[in-house]
Amino acid sequence: MKMTAWIFCSLLIASVSLAAEPETQEMTGEESESSEELTAVERGKKLHEQNCVKCHGSSLYTRTHRRIKTYAGLISHVQRCATNLNKQWWEEEVADVAEYLNAEFYIFRSRTE
C-alpha cells in the first residue's frame, strides 16, 4: 500500500510536468523566479515557511521520539496537516513539502523506508 501511494504520487507529478506548456516569454535576470525554476526542496521550503511554521517550529522535526518513521508516513503527515489547515494543495505541493522536510530533517535514504 505504501509503495502504491508513492508510485501514484510520482506518476501524477510526472504527468503534470509533461502536460505543462513551455513558456514563450523570455525572462530577464531581474524578474522573479517562477516556481518551475525552483527545485522540489526549494518549493517545499517556501510552502513550509508560508504555512507550517505558524503552528510549530523545527523542534517538532528534531525531537528525540519522532512519530514519523518512513517517507510514506511523512507524505501522509504533510497531507493531514494541509487538510487540517484547510489547504487545498495538489499532490505535487504535498510532495514538495515532504521533500523539503526529508532533506532538512528526516533524511530517509529512499522513498520506501
mmCIF file of C-alpha atoms in Angstrom:
data_model
loop_
_atom_site.group_PDB
_atom_site.id
_atom_site.type_symbol
_atom_site.label_atom_id
_atom_site.label_comp_id
_atom_site.label_asym_id
_atom_site.label_seq_id
_atom_site.Cartn_x
_atom_site.Cartn_y
_atom_site.Cartn_z
ATOM 1 C CA MET A 1 0.000 0.000 0.000
ATOM 2 C CA LYS A 2 2.800 2.433 0.885
ATOM 3 C CA MET A 3 4.614 1.767 -2.365
ATOM 4 C CA THR A 4 1.391 2.154 -4.356
ATOM 5 C CA ALA A 5 0.795 5.630 -2.898
ATOM 6 C CA TRP A 6 4.341 6.687 -3.739
ATOM 7 C CA ILE A 7 4.086 5.340 -7.296
ATOM 8 C CA PHE A 8 0.766 7.145 -7.792
ATOM 9 C CA CYS A 9 2.250 10.397 -6.499
ATOM 10 C CA SER A 10 5.296 10.041 -8.752
ATOM 11 C CA LEU A 11 3.163 9.323 -11.810
ATOM 12 C CA LEU A 12 0.926 12.277 -11.057
ATOM 13 C CA ILE A 13 3.894 14.622 -10.721
ATOM 14 C CA ALA A 14 5.380 13.315 -13.956
ATOM 15 C CA SER A 15 2.108 13.726 -15.851
ATOM 16 C CA VAL A 16 1.649 17.277 -14.583
ATOM 17 C CA SER A 17 5.162 18.264 -15.609
ATOM 18 C CA LEU A 18 4.734 16.683 -19.059
ATOM 19 C CA ALA A 19 1.418 18.454 -19.601
ATOM 20 C CA ALA A 20 2.847 21.886 -18.786
ATOM 21 C CA GLU A 21 3.404 24.055 -21.839
ATOM 22 C CA PRO A 22 6.798 25.715 -22.200
ATOM 23 C CA GLU A 23 6.899 29.450 -21.590
ATOM 24 C CA THR A 24 7.283 31.516 -24.719
ATOM 25 C CA GLN A 25 8.092 34.785 -22.973
ATOM 26 C CA GLU A 26 11.764 35.429 -22.280
ATOM 27 C CA MET A 27 12.632 36.285 -18.710
ATOM 28 C CA THR A 28 15.288 38.784 -17.685
ATOM 29 C CA GLY A 29 17.521 38.325 -14.673
ATOM 30 C CA GLU A 30 15.547 40.993 -12.799
ATOM 31 C CA GLU A 31 12.233 39.140 -12.998
ATOM 32 C CA SER A 32 11.196 36.927 -10.128
ATOM 33 C CA GLU A 33 11.867 33.209 -10.263
ATOM 34 C CA SER A 34 8.990 31.060 -11.424
ATOM 35 C CA SER A 35 8.090 28.002 -9.388
ATOM 36 C CA GLU A 36 9.220 25.854 -12.327
ATOM 37 C CA GLU A 37 12.823 27.067 -11.891
ATOM 38 C CA LEU A 38 12.910 26.024 -8.240
ATOM 39 C CA THR A 39 13.683 22.507 -7.096
ATOM 40 C CA ALA A 40 11.111 20.452 -5.200
ATOM 41 C CA VAL A 41 13.013 21.132 -1.973
ATOM 42 C CA GLU A 42 13.020 24.894 -2.605
ATOM 43 C CA ARG A 43 9.301 24.938 -3.435
ATOM 44 C CA GLY A 44 8.622 22.826 -0.353
ATOM 45 C CA LYS A 45 10.635 25.165 1.843
ATOM 46 C CA LYS A 46 8.612 28.157 0.627
ATOM 47 C CA LEU A 47 5.312 26.370 1.258
ATOM 48 C CA HIS A 48 6.521 25.224 4.679
ATOM 49 C CA GLU A 49 7.594 28.732 5.685
ATOM 50 C CA GLN A 50 4.312 30.233 4.484
ATOM 51 C CA ASN A 51 2.000 27.655 6.048
ATOM 52 C CA CYS A 52 3.569 25.328 8.602
ATOM 53 C CA VAL A 53 5.865 27.472 10.743
ATOM 54 C CA LYS A 54 2.859 29.369 12.099
ATOM 55 C CA CYS A 55 1.820 26.313 14.143
ATOM 56 C CA HIS A 56 5.170 24.805 15.063
ATOM 57 C CA GLY A 57 8.860 25.377 14.581
ATOM 58 C CA SER A 58 11.569 22.958 13.619
ATOM 59 C CA SER A 59 11.658 21.456 17.127
ATOM 60 C CA LEU A 60 8.820 19.176 16.044
ATOM 61 C CA TYR A 61 11.092 17.548 13.485
ATOM 62 C CA THR A 62 14.185 17.301 15.689
ATOM 63 C CA ARG A 63 12.689 15.843 18.846
ATOM 64 C CA THR A 64 14.026 12.530 20.110
ATOM 65 C CA HIS A 65 10.839 10.479 19.797
ATOM 66 C CA ARG A 66 9.544 11.359 16.348
ATOM 67 C CA ARG A 67 6.296 9.772 15.229
ATOM 68 C CA ILE A 68 7.220 9.716 11.556
ATOM 69 C CA LYS A 69 9.362 6.688 10.803
ATOM 70 C CA THR A 70 9.044 6.360 6.996
ATOM 71 C CA TYR A 71 8.882 8.558 3.914
ATOM 72 C CA ALA A 72 5.328 7.353 3.267
ATOM 73 C CA GLY A 73 4.455 8.392 6.821
ATOM 74 C CA LEU A 74 5.950 11.807 6.106
ATOM 75 C CA ILE A 75 3.791 12.219 2.996
ATOM 76 C CA SER A 76 0.700 11.203 4.995
ATOM 77 C CA HIS A 77 1.512 13.617 7.797
ATOM 78 C CA VAL A 78 2.071 16.552 5.426
ATOM 79 C CA GLN A 79 -1.266 15.791 3.715
ATOM 80 C CA ARG A 80 -3.020 15.535 7.093
ATOM 81 C CA CYS A 81 -1.597 18.896 8.216
ATOM 82 C CA ALA A 82 -2.592 20.542 4.926
ATOM 83 C CA THR A 83 -6.117 19.164 5.280
ATOM 84 C CA ASN A 84 -6.352 20.345 8.899
ATOM 85 C CA LEU A 85 -5.274 23.836 7.816
ATOM 86 C CA ASN A 86 -7.869 23.724 5.026
ATOM 87 C CA LYS A 87 -5.144 23.995 2.388
ATOM 88 C CA GLN A 88 -6.189 22.574 -0.923
ATOM 89 C CA TRP A 89 -2.734 21.522 -2.010
ATOM 90 C CA TRP A 90 -2.080 19.461 -5.080
ATOM 91 C CA GLU A 91 -0.227 16.187 -4.577
ATOM 92 C CA GLU A 92 2.854 17.894 -6.026
ATOM 93 C CA GLU A 93 2.769 20.548 -3.289
ATOM 94 C CA VAL A 94 2.447 17.878 -0.586
ATOM 95 C CA ALA A 95 5.373 16.012 -2.176
ATOM 96 C CA ASP A 96 7.444 19.224 -2.318
ATOM 97 C CA VAL A 97 6.950 19.920 1.395
ATOM 98 C CA ALA A 98 7.775 16.293 2.196
ATOM 99 C CA GLU A 99 10.925 16.557 0.039
ATOM 100 C CA TYR A 100 11.987 19.675 1.950
ATOM 101 C CA LEU A 101 11.331 18.104 5.345
ATOM 102 C CA ASN A 102 13.142 14.941 4.305
ATOM 103 C CA ALA A 103 16.162 16.857 3.008
ATOM 104 C CA GLU A 104 16.326 19.160 6.029
ATOM 105 C CA PHE A 105 15.317 16.948 8.965
ATOM 106 C CA TYR A 106 14.405 13.312 8.306
ATOM 107 C CA ILE A 107 16.960 12.120 5.743
ATOM 108 C CA PHE A 108 15.178 8.910 4.735
ATOM 109 C CA ARG A 109 17.527 7.208 2.294
ATOM 110 C CA SER A 110 14.770 6.023 -0.019
ATOM 111 C CA ARG A 111 11.095 6.642 -0.608
ATOM 112 C CA THR A 112 10.262 3.119 0.616
ATOM 113 C CA GLU A 113 11.784 3.467 4.104
#
